[in-house]
XYZ file of C-alpha atoms in Angstrom:
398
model
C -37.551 -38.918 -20.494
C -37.076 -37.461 -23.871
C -33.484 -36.898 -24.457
C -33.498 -35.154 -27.257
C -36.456 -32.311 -26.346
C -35.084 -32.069 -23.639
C -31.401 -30.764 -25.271
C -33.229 -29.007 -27.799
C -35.543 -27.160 -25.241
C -32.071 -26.023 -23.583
C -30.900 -24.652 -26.829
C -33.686 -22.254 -27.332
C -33.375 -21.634 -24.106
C -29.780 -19.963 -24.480
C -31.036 -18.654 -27.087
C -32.877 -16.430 -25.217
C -29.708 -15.511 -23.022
C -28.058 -14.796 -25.783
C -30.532 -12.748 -27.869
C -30.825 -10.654 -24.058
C -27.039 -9.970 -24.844
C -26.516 -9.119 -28.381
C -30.101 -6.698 -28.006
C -28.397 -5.074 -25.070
C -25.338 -4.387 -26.696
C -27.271 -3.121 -30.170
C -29.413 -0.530 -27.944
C -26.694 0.464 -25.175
C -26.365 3.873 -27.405
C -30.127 4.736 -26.525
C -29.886 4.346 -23.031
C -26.486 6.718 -23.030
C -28.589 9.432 -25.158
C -32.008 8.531 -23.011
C -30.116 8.635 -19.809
C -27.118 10.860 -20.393
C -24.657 8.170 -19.478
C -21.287 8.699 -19.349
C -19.048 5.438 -20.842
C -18.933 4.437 -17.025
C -22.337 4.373 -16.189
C -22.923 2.830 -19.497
C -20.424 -0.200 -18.452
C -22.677 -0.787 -15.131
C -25.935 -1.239 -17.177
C -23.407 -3.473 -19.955
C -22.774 -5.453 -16.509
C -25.858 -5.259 -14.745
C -27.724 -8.070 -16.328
C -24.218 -10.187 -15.476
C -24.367 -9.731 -11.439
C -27.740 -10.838 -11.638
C -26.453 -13.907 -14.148
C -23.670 -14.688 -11.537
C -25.350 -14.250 -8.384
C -28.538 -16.676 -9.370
C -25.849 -19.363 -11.294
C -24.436 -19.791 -7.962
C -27.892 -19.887 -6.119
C -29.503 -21.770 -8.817
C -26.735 -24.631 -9.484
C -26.978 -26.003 -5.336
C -30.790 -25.729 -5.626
C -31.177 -28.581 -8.849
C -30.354 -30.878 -6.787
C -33.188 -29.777 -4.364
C -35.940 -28.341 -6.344
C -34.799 -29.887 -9.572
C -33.951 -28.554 -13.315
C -37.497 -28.700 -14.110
C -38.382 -25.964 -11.358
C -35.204 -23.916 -12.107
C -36.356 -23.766 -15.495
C -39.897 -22.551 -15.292
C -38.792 -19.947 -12.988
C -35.924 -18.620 -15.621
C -38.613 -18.380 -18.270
C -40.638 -15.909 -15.709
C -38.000 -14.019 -15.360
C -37.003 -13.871 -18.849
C -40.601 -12.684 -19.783
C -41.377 -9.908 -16.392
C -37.755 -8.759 -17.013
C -38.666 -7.937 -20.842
C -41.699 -6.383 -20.021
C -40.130 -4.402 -17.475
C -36.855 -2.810 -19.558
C -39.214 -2.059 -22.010
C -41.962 0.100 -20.225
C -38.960 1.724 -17.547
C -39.367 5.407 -16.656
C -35.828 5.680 -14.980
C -32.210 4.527 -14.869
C -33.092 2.478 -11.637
C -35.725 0.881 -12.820
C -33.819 0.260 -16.247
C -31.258 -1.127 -14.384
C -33.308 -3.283 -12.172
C -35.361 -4.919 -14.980
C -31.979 -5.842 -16.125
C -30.790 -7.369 -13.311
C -33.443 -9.540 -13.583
C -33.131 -10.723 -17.172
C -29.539 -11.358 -15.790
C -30.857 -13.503 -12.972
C -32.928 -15.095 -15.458
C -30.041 -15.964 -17.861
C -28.588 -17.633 -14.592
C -30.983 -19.729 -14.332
C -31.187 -20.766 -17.455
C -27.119 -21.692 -16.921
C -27.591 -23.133 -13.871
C -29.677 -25.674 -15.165
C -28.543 -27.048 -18.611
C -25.242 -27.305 -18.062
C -26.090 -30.044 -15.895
C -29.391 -31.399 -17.335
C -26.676 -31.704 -20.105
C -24.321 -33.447 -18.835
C -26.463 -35.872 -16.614
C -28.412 -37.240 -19.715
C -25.047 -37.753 -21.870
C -22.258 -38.625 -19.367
C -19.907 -40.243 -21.962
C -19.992 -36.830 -23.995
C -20.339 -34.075 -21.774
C -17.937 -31.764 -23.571
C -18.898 -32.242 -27.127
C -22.794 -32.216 -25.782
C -21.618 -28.843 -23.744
C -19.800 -27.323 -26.967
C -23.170 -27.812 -29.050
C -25.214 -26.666 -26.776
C -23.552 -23.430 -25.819
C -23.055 -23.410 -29.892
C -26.567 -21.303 -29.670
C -25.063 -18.418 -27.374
C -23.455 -16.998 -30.250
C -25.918 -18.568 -32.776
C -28.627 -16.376 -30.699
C -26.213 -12.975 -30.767
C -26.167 -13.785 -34.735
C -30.609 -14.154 -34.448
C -30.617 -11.351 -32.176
C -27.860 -8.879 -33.786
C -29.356 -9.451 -37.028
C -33.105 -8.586 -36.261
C -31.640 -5.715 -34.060
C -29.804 -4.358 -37.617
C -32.778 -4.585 -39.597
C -35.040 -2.512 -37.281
C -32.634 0.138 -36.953
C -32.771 0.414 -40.741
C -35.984 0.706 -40.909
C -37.322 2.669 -38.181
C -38.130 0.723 -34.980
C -37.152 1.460 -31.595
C -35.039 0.217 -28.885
C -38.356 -1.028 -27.291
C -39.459 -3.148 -30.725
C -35.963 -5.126 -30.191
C -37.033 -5.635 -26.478
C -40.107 -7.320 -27.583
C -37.704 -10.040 -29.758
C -36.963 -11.429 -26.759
C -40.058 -13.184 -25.584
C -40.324 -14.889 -28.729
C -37.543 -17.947 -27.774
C -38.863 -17.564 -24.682
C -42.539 -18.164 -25.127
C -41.009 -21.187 -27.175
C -38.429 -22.539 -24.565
C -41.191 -22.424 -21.886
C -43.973 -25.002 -24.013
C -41.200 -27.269 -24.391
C -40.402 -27.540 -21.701
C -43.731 -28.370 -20.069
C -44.710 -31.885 -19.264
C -41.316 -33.215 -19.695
C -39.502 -35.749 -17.019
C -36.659 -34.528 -15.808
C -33.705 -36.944 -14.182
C -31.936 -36.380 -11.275
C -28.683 -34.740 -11.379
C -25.810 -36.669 -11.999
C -24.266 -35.957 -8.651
C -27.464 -36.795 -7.073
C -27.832 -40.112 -8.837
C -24.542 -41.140 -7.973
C -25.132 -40.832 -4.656
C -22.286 -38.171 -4.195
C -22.405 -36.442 -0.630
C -23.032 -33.056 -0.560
C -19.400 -32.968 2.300
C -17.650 -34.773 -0.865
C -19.024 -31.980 -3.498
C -17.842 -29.546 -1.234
C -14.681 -31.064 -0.915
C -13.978 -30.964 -4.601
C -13.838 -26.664 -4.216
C -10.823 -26.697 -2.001
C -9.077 -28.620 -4.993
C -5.593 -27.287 -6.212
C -6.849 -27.848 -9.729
C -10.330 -26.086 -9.610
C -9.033 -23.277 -7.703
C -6.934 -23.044 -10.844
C -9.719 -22.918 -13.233
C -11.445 -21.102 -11.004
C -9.073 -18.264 -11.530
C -8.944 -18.778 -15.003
C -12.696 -18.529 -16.198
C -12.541 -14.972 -14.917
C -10.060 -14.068 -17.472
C -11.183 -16.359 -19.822
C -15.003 -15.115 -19.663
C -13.783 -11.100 -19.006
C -12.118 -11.597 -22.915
C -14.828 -13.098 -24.621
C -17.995 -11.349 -23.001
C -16.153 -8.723 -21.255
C -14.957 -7.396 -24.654
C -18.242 -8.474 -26.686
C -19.918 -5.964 -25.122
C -18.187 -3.182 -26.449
C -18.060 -4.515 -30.284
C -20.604 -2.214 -31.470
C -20.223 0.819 -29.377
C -16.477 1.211 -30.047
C -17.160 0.478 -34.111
C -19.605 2.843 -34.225
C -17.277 5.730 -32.139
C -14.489 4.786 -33.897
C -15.650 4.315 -37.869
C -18.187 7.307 -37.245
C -20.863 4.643 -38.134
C -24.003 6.652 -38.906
C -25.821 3.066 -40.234
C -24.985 2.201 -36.510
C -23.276 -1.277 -38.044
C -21.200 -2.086 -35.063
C -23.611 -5.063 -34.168
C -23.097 -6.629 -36.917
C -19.502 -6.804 -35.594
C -21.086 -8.771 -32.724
C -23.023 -10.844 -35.209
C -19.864 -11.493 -37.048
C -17.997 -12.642 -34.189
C -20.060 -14.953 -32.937
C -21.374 -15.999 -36.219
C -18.126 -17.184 -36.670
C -18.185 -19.019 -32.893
C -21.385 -20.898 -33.710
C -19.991 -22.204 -36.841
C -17.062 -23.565 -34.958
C -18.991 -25.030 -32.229
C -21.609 -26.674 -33.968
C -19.332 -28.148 -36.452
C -15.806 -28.528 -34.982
C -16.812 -29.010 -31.251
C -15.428 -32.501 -31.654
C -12.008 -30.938 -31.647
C -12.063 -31.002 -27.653
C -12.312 -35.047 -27.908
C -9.133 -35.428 -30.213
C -6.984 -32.827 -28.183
C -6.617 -32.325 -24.787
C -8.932 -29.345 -23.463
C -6.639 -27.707 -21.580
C -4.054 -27.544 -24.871
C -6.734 -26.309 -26.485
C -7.330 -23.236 -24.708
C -3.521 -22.613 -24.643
C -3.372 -22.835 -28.445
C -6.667 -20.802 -28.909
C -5.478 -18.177 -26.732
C -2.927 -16.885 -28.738
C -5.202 -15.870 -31.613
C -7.500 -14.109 -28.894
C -4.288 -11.842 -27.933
C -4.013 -10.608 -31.246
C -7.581 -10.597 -32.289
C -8.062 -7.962 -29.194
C -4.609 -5.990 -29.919
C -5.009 -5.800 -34.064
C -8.772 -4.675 -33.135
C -7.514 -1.960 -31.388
C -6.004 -0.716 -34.161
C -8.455 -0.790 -37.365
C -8.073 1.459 -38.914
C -10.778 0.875 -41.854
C -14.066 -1.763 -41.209
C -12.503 -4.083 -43.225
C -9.252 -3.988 -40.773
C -11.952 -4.156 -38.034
C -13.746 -7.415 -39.037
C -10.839 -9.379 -40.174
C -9.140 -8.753 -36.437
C -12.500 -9.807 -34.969
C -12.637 -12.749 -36.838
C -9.342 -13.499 -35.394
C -10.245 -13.211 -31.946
C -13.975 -15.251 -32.561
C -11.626 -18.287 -33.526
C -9.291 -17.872 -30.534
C -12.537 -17.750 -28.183
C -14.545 -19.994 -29.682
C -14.399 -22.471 -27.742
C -13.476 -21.302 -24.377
C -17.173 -21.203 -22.147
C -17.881 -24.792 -22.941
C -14.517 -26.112 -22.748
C -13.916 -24.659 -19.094
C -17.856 -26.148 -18.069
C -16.293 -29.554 -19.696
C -13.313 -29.334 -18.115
C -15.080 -28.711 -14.826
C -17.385 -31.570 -15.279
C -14.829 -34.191 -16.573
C -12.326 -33.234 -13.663
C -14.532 -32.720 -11.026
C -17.754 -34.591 -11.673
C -18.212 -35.202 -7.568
C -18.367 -31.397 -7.502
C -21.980 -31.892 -9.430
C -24.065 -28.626 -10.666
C -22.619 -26.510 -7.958
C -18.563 -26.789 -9.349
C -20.614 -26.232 -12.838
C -22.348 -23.314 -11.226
C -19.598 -21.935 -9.035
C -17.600 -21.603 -12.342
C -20.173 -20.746 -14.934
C -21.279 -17.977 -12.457
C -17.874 -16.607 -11.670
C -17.664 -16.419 -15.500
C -20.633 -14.152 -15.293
C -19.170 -12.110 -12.394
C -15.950 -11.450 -14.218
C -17.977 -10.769 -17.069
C -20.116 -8.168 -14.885
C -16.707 -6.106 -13.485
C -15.185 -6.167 -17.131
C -18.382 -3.537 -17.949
C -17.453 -0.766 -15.858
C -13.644 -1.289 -16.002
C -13.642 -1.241 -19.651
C -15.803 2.090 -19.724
C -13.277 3.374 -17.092
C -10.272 2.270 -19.597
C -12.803 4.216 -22.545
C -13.186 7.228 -20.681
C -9.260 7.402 -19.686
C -7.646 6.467 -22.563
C -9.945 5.857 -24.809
C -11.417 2.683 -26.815
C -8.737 2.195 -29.023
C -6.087 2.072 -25.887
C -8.929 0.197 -23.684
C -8.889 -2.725 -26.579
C -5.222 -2.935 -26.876
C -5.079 -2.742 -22.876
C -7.182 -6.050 -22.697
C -5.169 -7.753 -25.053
C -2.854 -8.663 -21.983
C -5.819 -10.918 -20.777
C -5.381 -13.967 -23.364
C -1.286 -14.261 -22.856
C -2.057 -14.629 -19.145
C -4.430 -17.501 -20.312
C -2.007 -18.996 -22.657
C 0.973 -19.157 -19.779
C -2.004 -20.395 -16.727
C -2.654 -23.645 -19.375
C 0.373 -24.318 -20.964
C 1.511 -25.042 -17.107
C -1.311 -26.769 -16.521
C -1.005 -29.402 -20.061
C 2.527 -29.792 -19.159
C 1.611 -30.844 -15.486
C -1.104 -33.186 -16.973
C 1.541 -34.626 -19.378
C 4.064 -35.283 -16.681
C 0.998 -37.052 -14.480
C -0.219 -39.339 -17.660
C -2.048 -37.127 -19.494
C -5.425 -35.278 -19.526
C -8.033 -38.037 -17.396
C -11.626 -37.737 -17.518
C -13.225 -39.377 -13.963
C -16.431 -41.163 -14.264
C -19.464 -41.390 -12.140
C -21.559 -44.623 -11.630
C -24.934 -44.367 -10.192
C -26.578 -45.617 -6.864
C -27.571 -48.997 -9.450
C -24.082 -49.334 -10.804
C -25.038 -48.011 -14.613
């Protein structure tokens, strides 16, 4: 087993996610001119790709253990491709929104199985390995945003920036081929599939349950409206509100690749308390820019408080509750996804209401709720001994 493609495939792999994102969010303004969308609408094709994200997470995550992350994998990369293919040559809304869907259900997939493949082949580092990884997210929005940018400036279509997308995933699908891949660490441990079940009905992951929908609704939820509200809201003819998005997250990938370590000197929970805090104002100073300058400084603010959220909450899922195996991973990365997925058409609601300023400043109220939910739950860990990570030892004992 090759460790090491094996990570790397997985990177290039969310890259591919993440490029599906950030292109999304770059050509959402063509499909509201194409389609004559109102904001609403527009928030249900913003979310679409996220119920199909959610929905095959949570199917995906039980079936690694069956099929394995080898056969999870190769079926993400078809969907990645056909959905492509299929958002790019759609003659309607439905079948816009169905092609979608599927690069959603593709993107859960791909989340189902790496989080896991992840943290079965480095078990004594699962959140720093989990922070790098999910590093390329945003380091895919930057790849993606970027590319997007330039062919808007000069000339090509919504349908050119489609066609970006099969290039990481032409690339994650060789590597991927011909490579071993182990069992999952549940599995090898020998970990009953009663026991894994058991570890849902847990005080504790209920918890974090909760949490990862207002932790994900935040970061994604509000990352898909970077560029449409900058470009409202500036009167942005060079359509540059995805390089807000690229900004943001090039910001995220710089702390996760480099500073991910941070979650093995601090306790993970106090670090999403902390973080929190600059999220809340990030979100509320956003709302009211007033200049682009104003605009990027308060985004950089809230990239730093949500930097590391998505891979500390999968860490803190598999370090707590490793007997819960790639279902707990999958039951939380996917209700991330569903959050994520309602956040679309209740934010457009919030836009067409009030409108994107007041929808921004709105959400703000998100992040203090996260700060209160995990400064109770450090100060419960503190009064119990601290923050403990529980270990798994396979059927041999290693």
């Amino acid at each position: 087993m090759n460790k090491q493609r094996l990570f790397l495939a997985s990177c290039v792999a969310l890259i591919a996610t993440a490029m599906s994102f950030a292109i999304r969010g770059d050509i959402m303004g063509d499909f509201e001119q194409i389609f004559a969308l109102n904001k609403t609408n527009l928030g249900w094709i913003a979310g679409a790709a996220f119920w199909g994200f959610g929905l095959s997470i949570y199917i995906g995550g039980p079936l690694c253990d069956v099929l394995g992350m080898g056969t999870i994998m190769r079926l993400a990369a078809t969907g990645h491709i056909g959905g492509t293919l299929l958002t790019i040559f759609a003659p309607s809304f439905p079948v816009l929104f169905t092609a979608t869907v599927i690069i959603g259900i593709a993107n859960g997939l791909v989340e189902a199985a790496i989080n896991p493949l992840v943290a079965t082949i480095y078990p004594n580092e699962k959140t720093r390995r989990l922070t790098a990884l999910h590093a390329w997210f945003p380091g895919g929005i930057v790849i993606g945003g970027v590319l997007s940018f330039l062919f808007t400036q000069i000339g090509l279509g919504w349908q050119a920036k489609m066609l970006l997308m099969l290039i990481p995933s032409v690339i994650y699908t060789v590597m991927f081929i011909g490579q071993q891949f182990p069992e999952t660490e549940r599995k090898a441990a020998g970990v009953s599939s009663g026991e894994m079940m058991a570890q849902l009905a847990r005080p504790l992951f209920v918890v974090i349950f909760i949490s990862m929908c207002l932790t994900a609704a935040t970061e994604l939820g509000a990352g898909q409206w970077y560029a449409n509200v900058f470009n409202e809201v500036m009167a942005s003819t060079a359509r540059a509100g995805i390089l807000v998005l690229v900004w943001v997250n090039g910001i995220m990938w710089v702390m996760r690749q480099f500073f991910g370590g941070v979650s093995h000197r601090v306790s993970p929970v106090a670090l999403i308390a902390v973080t929190a805090v600059p999220a809340a104002a990030g979100l509320y100073l956003f709302s009211l820019a007033g200049s682009p300058l104003t605009a990027f400084a308060a985004a950089a603010l809230l990239a730093l408080g949500t930097a590391f959220w998505w891979p500390t909450m999968l860490g803190i899922t598999s370090e707590r509750f490793p007997r819960g195996g790639a279902l707990a991973l999958a039951i939380i990365g996917g209700t991330g996804s569903f959050a994520t997925a309602i956040a679309g058409p209740v934010m457009g609601y919030l836009n067409d209401r009030f409108g994107p300023r007041e929808m921004l400043a709105i959400w703000a109220i998100l992040p203090v709720v996260i700060a209160l939910i995990f400064l109770v739950i450090y100060m419960r860990d503190r009064a119990t001994g601290g923050y403990k990570v529980e270990m798994l030892q396979t059927r041999a004992g290693v």
